[in-house]
Amino acid sequence: MIQTEKPMLNSTINVGAELINDFRQQGHVLIRNILQPDEVAHYRNVIGNAVNRYNTETRAMQDRDTYGKAFLQIMNLWEVDEQVREFTLAKRFAKIAADLLGVDHVRIYHDQALFKEAGGGFTPWHQDQYYWPLDTNNTVTMWMPLMDIDVELGMLTFASGSHRDGFAENIPISDESETSLQKYIREKNYPITRAETMQAGDATWHYGWTLHNAPGNSSADTTREVMTIIYYADGAHVTQPQNKHQENDRHRWLGGLNAGAPAKSNLNPLAY
């Protein structure tokens, strides 16, 4: 049997000015064909195996709260799996993040696999940066399906332009955030935008303050497999946590660095 060479993701992609402008104006953008079929097939297998090893959710769907029903969430797989590390620290992804943000260098905040099971619930409206004690708005999340998906499987959905208003409400992802932020979105009259379909290896990118949610997975037997990576501009500092979630993040994703310190613990390698 011929051994195929493991795909390395160090070759880069030039992001066009139109996509960069769309990202900065709308707060999100879809970039297609970031991974080629052989690349996504390899890393889908790698990430799927890691999810199976490190998933700790054993409750039946009906026994979980709204957050638990939304997805299986396995975080910082790059710390524990060398092959996932090659994906998370890929230069290809990090350069796109830097180009979109208009910065020279970006660091990793954390990765997370988000596998929405068949029959899984909706993901409530929220802002990612509510959780992050960082003093920069130059933050971006890559959301990449490892399989072809459509709205039925739980497509990421955005309130376009919401990033420009920054922090919305002091509320974590929950039923309460869905109700409260839905009202906020209506009052602000943000357009609601999502792709109808995405192919494996496409990715959406959104600012940390961009409001987003996702419908449930209404399929009978298909798990939606998505991998995400969060980046922030090098040079950011840790801020004083404003809620218990930011305090947890300060310890877990920033290595316990004190407020005011440069945000560059050993958990936040320079990716580009």
Coordinates of C-alpha atoms in Angstrom, one line a residue:
M1 CA 0.0 0.0 0.0
I2 CA 1.4 3.4 -1.0
Q3 CA 1.6 5.8 2.0
T4 CA 0.2 9.2 1.0
E5 CA 2.0 12.2 2.4
K6 CA 0.4 14.0 5.3
P7 CA -1.0 17.4 4.0
M8 CA 0.8 20.4 5.6
L9 CA -1.1 23.7 5.7
N10 CA 1.8 26.1 5.4
S11 CA 1.0 27.3 1.9
T12 CA -0.9 30.6 2.0
I13 CA -3.9 32.1 0.3
N14 CA -4.2 35.7 -0.7
V15 CA -7.5 37.2 0.5
G16 CA -9.0 39.7 -2.0
A17 CA -9.7 43.3 -1.1
E18 CA -13.4 42.8 -1.6
L19 CA -13.6 40.0 0.9
I20 CA -11.6 42.0 3.4
N21 CA -13.9 45.0 3.0
D22 CA -17.0 42.8 3.4
F23 CA -15.6 41.3 6.6
R24 CA -14.9 44.7 8.1
Q25 CA -18.2 46.2 7.0
Q26 CA -20.5 43.2 7.8
G27 CA -18.5 41.7 10.7
H28 CA -18.3 38.3 8.9
V29 CA -17.3 36.8 5.6
L30 CA -17.4 33.4 3.9
I31 CA -14.2 32.3 2.2
R32 CA -14.5 29.2 0.1
N33 CA -12.1 26.4 -0.7
I34 CA -9.5 27.1 2.0
L35 CA -8.8 23.4 2.2
Q36 CA -8.6 21.1 -0.8
P37 CA -10.5 17.7 -0.7
D38 CA -7.5 15.6 0.3
E39 CA -6.6 18.1 3.1
V40 CA -10.0 18.3 4.6
A41 CA -10.4 14.5 4.4
H42 CA -7.2 14.0 6.4
Y43 CA -8.0 16.5 9.1
R44 CA -11.6 15.5 9.4
N45 CA -10.4 12.1 10.4
V46 CA -7.8 13.6 12.7
I47 CA -10.2 15.9 14.5
G48 CA -13.0 13.3 14.6
N49 CA -10.7 10.8 16.3
A50 CA -9.6 13.4 18.8
V51 CA -13.3 14.4 19.5
N52 CA -14.1 10.8 20.2
R53 CA -11.2 10.4 22.6
Y54 CA -11.7 13.6 24.5
N55 CA -15.5 14.2 24.5
T56 CA -16.8 14.0 28.1
E57 CA -20.5 14.5 27.4
T58 CA -22.4 11.4 28.3
R59 CA -25.9 12.7 29.1
A60 CA -28.9 11.9 26.9
M61 CA -30.0 14.9 24.8
Q62 CA -33.2 15.4 26.9
D63 CA -31.1 15.6 30.1
R64 CA -29.0 18.6 28.9
D65 CA -29.7 22.3 29.2
T66 CA -29.9 24.6 26.1
Y67 CA -26.1 25.0 25.9
G68 CA -25.5 21.3 26.2
K69 CA -28.1 20.5 23.5
A70 CA -26.5 22.9 21.1
F71 CA -23.3 21.0 20.4
L72 CA -20.5 18.8 21.7
Q73 CA -17.8 21.3 22.5
I74 CA -14.2 20.0 22.9
M75 CA -11.7 22.7 23.4
N76 CA -7.9 23.2 22.9
L77 CA -7.4 19.9 21.1
W78 CA -4.1 21.2 19.9
E79 CA -2.7 20.9 23.4
V80 CA -3.3 17.2 23.6
D81 CA -3.1 15.9 20.0
E82 CA -0.1 16.6 17.8
Q83 CA -2.0 16.1 14.6
V84 CA -4.7 18.6 15.6
R85 CA -1.9 21.0 16.5
E86 CA -0.8 21.0 12.9
F87 CA -4.3 22.1 11.9
T88 CA -4.8 24.7 14.7
L89 CA -1.4 26.3 14.2
A90 CA -1.6 26.2 10.4
K91 CA 0.0 29.2 8.7
R92 CA -2.7 29.2 6.0
F93 CA -5.5 29.9 8.4
A94 CA -3.4 32.4 10.5
K95 CA -2.5 34.5 7.5
I96 CA -6.1 34.8 6.5
A97 CA -6.9 36.0 10.1
A98 CA -4.1 38.6 9.9
D99 CA -5.2 39.8 6.5
L100 CA -8.8 40.2 7.6
L101 CA -7.8 42.1 10.7
G102 CA -5.2 44.2 9.0
V103 CA -2.4 43.2 11.3
D104 CA 1.1 41.7 10.9
H105 CA 0.9 39.0 13.5
V106 CA -1.8 36.9 15.2
R107 CA -1.9 34.6 18.2
I108 CA -4.1 31.7 19.0
Y109 CA -6.7 32.2 21.8
H110 CA -8.0 28.6 21.6
D111 CA -9.5 26.1 19.3
Q112 CA -12.8 24.2 19.7
A113 CA -14.5 21.4 17.9
L114 CA -18.3 22.0 17.7
F115 CA -20.1 18.9 16.7
K116 CA -23.9 19.4 16.6
E117 CA -25.5 16.0 16.9
A118 CA -28.6 14.9 15.0
G119 CA -31.6 16.4 16.8
G120 CA -29.3 18.8 18.6
G121 CA -30.7 22.1 19.7
F122 CA -30.2 25.7 18.5
T123 CA -27.2 27.8 19.4
P124 CA -28.5 31.0 21.1
W125 CA -27.6 34.4 20.0
H126 CA -24.3 35.5 21.6
Q127 CA -21.0 37.4 21.3
D128 CA -17.8 35.4 21.6
Q129 CA -15.9 38.3 23.0
Y130 CA -18.2 38.5 26.0
Y131 CA -15.9 35.7 27.3
W132 CA -12.5 37.2 26.5
P133 CA -10.5 39.4 28.8
L134 CA -8.6 41.1 26.0
D135 CA -8.0 44.8 25.3
T136 CA -8.4 44.5 21.5
N137 CA -11.3 44.4 19.1
N138 CA -8.9 42.8 16.5
T139 CA -10.2 39.3 17.2
V140 CA -11.6 36.8 14.7
T141 CA -13.1 33.3 14.8
M142 CA -12.7 30.8 11.9
W143 CA -15.7 28.4 11.7
M144 CA -14.9 25.6 9.3
P145 CA -17.2 22.6 8.5
L146 CA -15.3 19.4 7.9
M147 CA -18.2 18.1 5.8
D148 CA -20.7 19.6 3.4
I149 CA -23.5 21.3 5.3
D150 CA -26.7 23.1 4.8
V151 CA -29.2 25.0 7.0
E152 CA -30.8 21.8 8.2
L153 CA -27.6 20.8 10.0
G154 CA -27.2 24.1 11.8
M155 CA -25.7 26.9 9.7
L156 CA -23.9 29.8 11.5
T157 CA -26.1 32.9 11.2
F158 CA -25.0 36.5 11.7
A159 CA -26.4 39.9 12.7
S160 CA -24.6 41.8 10.0
G161 CA -22.9 45.0 11.2
S162 CA -23.4 44.2 14.9
H163 CA -19.7 44.2 15.6
R164 CA -19.6 48.0 15.0
D165 CA -21.6 48.6 18.2
G166 CA -19.3 46.4 20.3
F167 CA -20.5 45.0 23.6
A168 CA -24.2 44.4 23.6
E169 CA -25.3 42.9 26.9
N170 CA -23.6 41.3 30.0
I171 CA -25.1 37.9 29.3
P172 CA -23.6 34.4 28.6
I173 CA -24.9 32.1 25.9
S174 CA -28.3 30.8 27.2
D175 CA -32.0 30.9 26.7
E176 CA -31.9 34.4 28.2
S177 CA -29.3 35.5 25.7
E178 CA -31.5 34.2 22.8
T179 CA -34.5 36.2 24.0
S180 CA -32.7 39.4 25.1
L181 CA -30.3 39.6 22.1
Q182 CA -33.0 38.8 19.6
K183 CA -34.9 41.9 20.9
Y184 CA -31.6 43.9 20.7
I185 CA -31.1 42.8 17.1
R186 CA -34.6 43.8 16.2
E187 CA -34.3 47.2 17.8
K188 CA -31.0 47.8 16.0
N189 CA -32.4 46.5 12.7
Y190 CA -29.4 44.4 11.8
P191 CA -29.8 42.3 8.7
I192 CA -29.7 38.6 9.4
T193 CA -27.4 36.7 7.1
R194 CA -26.3 33.1 6.5
A195 CA -25.1 30.9 3.7
E196 CA -27.5 28.3 2.4
T197 CA -24.7 25.7 1.9
M198 CA -21.1 25.4 2.7
Q199 CA -18.7 22.8 1.5
A200 CA -16.1 20.9 3.6
G201 CA -13.0 23.2 3.8
D202 CA -15.0 26.5 3.3
A203 CA -15.0 28.7 6.4
T204 CA -16.8 31.7 7.8
W205 CA -14.8 34.3 9.8
H206 CA -16.4 36.7 12.3
Y207 CA -15.3 39.4 14.7
G208 CA -15.4 38.7 18.4
W209 CA -18.3 41.2 18.8
T210 CA -20.4 40.0 15.8
L211 CA -23.7 38.6 17.1
H212 CA -24.4 35.1 15.8
N213 CA -26.4 32.0 16.4
A214 CA -27.3 28.8 14.6
P215 CA -30.5 26.7 14.2
G216 CA -30.7 23.2 15.5
N217 CA -29.7 20.1 13.6
S218 CA -33.0 18.8 12.3
S219 CA -31.4 15.8 10.5
A220 CA -32.3 12.3 11.6
D221 CA -28.8 10.8 11.7
T222 CA -26.1 13.3 10.7
T223 CA -23.7 15.1 13.1
R224 CA -22.6 18.5 11.9
E225 CA -18.8 18.5 12.3
V226 CA -17.2 21.9 12.6
M227 CA -13.8 23.0 13.8
T228 CA -13.1 26.6 15.0
I229 CA -10.0 28.6 15.8
I230 CA -10.0 32.0 17.6
Y231 CA -7.2 34.5 16.7
Y232 CA -6.3 37.9 18.1
A233 CA -3.8 40.5 17.1
D234 CA -0.3 40.2 18.7
G235 CA 0.3 43.0 21.1
A236 CA -3.0 42.7 23.0
H237 CA -3.0 42.8 26.8
V238 CA -5.1 41.0 29.4
T239 CA -7.9 43.1 30.9
Q240 CA -9.4 42.9 34.3
P241 CA -12.2 40.2 34.1
Q242 CA -15.7 41.7 34.0
N243 CA -17.5 38.5 34.7
K244 CA -16.9 35.0 36.1
H245 CA -16.5 33.7 32.5
Q246 CA -13.7 36.1 31.7
E247 CA -12.0 35.1 34.9
N248 CA -12.3 31.4 33.9
D249 CA -10.9 32.3 30.5
R250 CA -8.0 34.3 32.0
H251 CA -6.9 31.2 33.9
R252 CA -7.7 28.6 31.2
W253 CA -6.8 30.2 27.9
L254 CA -4.3 32.9 29.0
G255 CA -2.3 30.9 31.4
G256 CA -3.4 32.9 34.5
L257 CA -1.7 36.1 33.3
N258 CA -2.5 39.1 35.4
A259 CA -4.5 42.1 34.1
G260 CA -2.2 44.4 32.2
A261 CA 0.2 41.7 31.1
P262 CA 0.9 41.1 27.4
A263 CA -1.5 38.4 26.3
K264 CA 1.1 35.8 25.3
S265 CA 1.2 32.9 27.6
N266 CA 2.5 29.5 26.4
L267 CA -1.1 28.7 25.4
N268 CA -1.1 31.6 22.9
P269 CA 1.6 30.8 20.4
L270 CA 2.3 33.3 17.6
A271 CA 0.6 31.6 14.6
Y272 CA 1.6 34.2 12.0

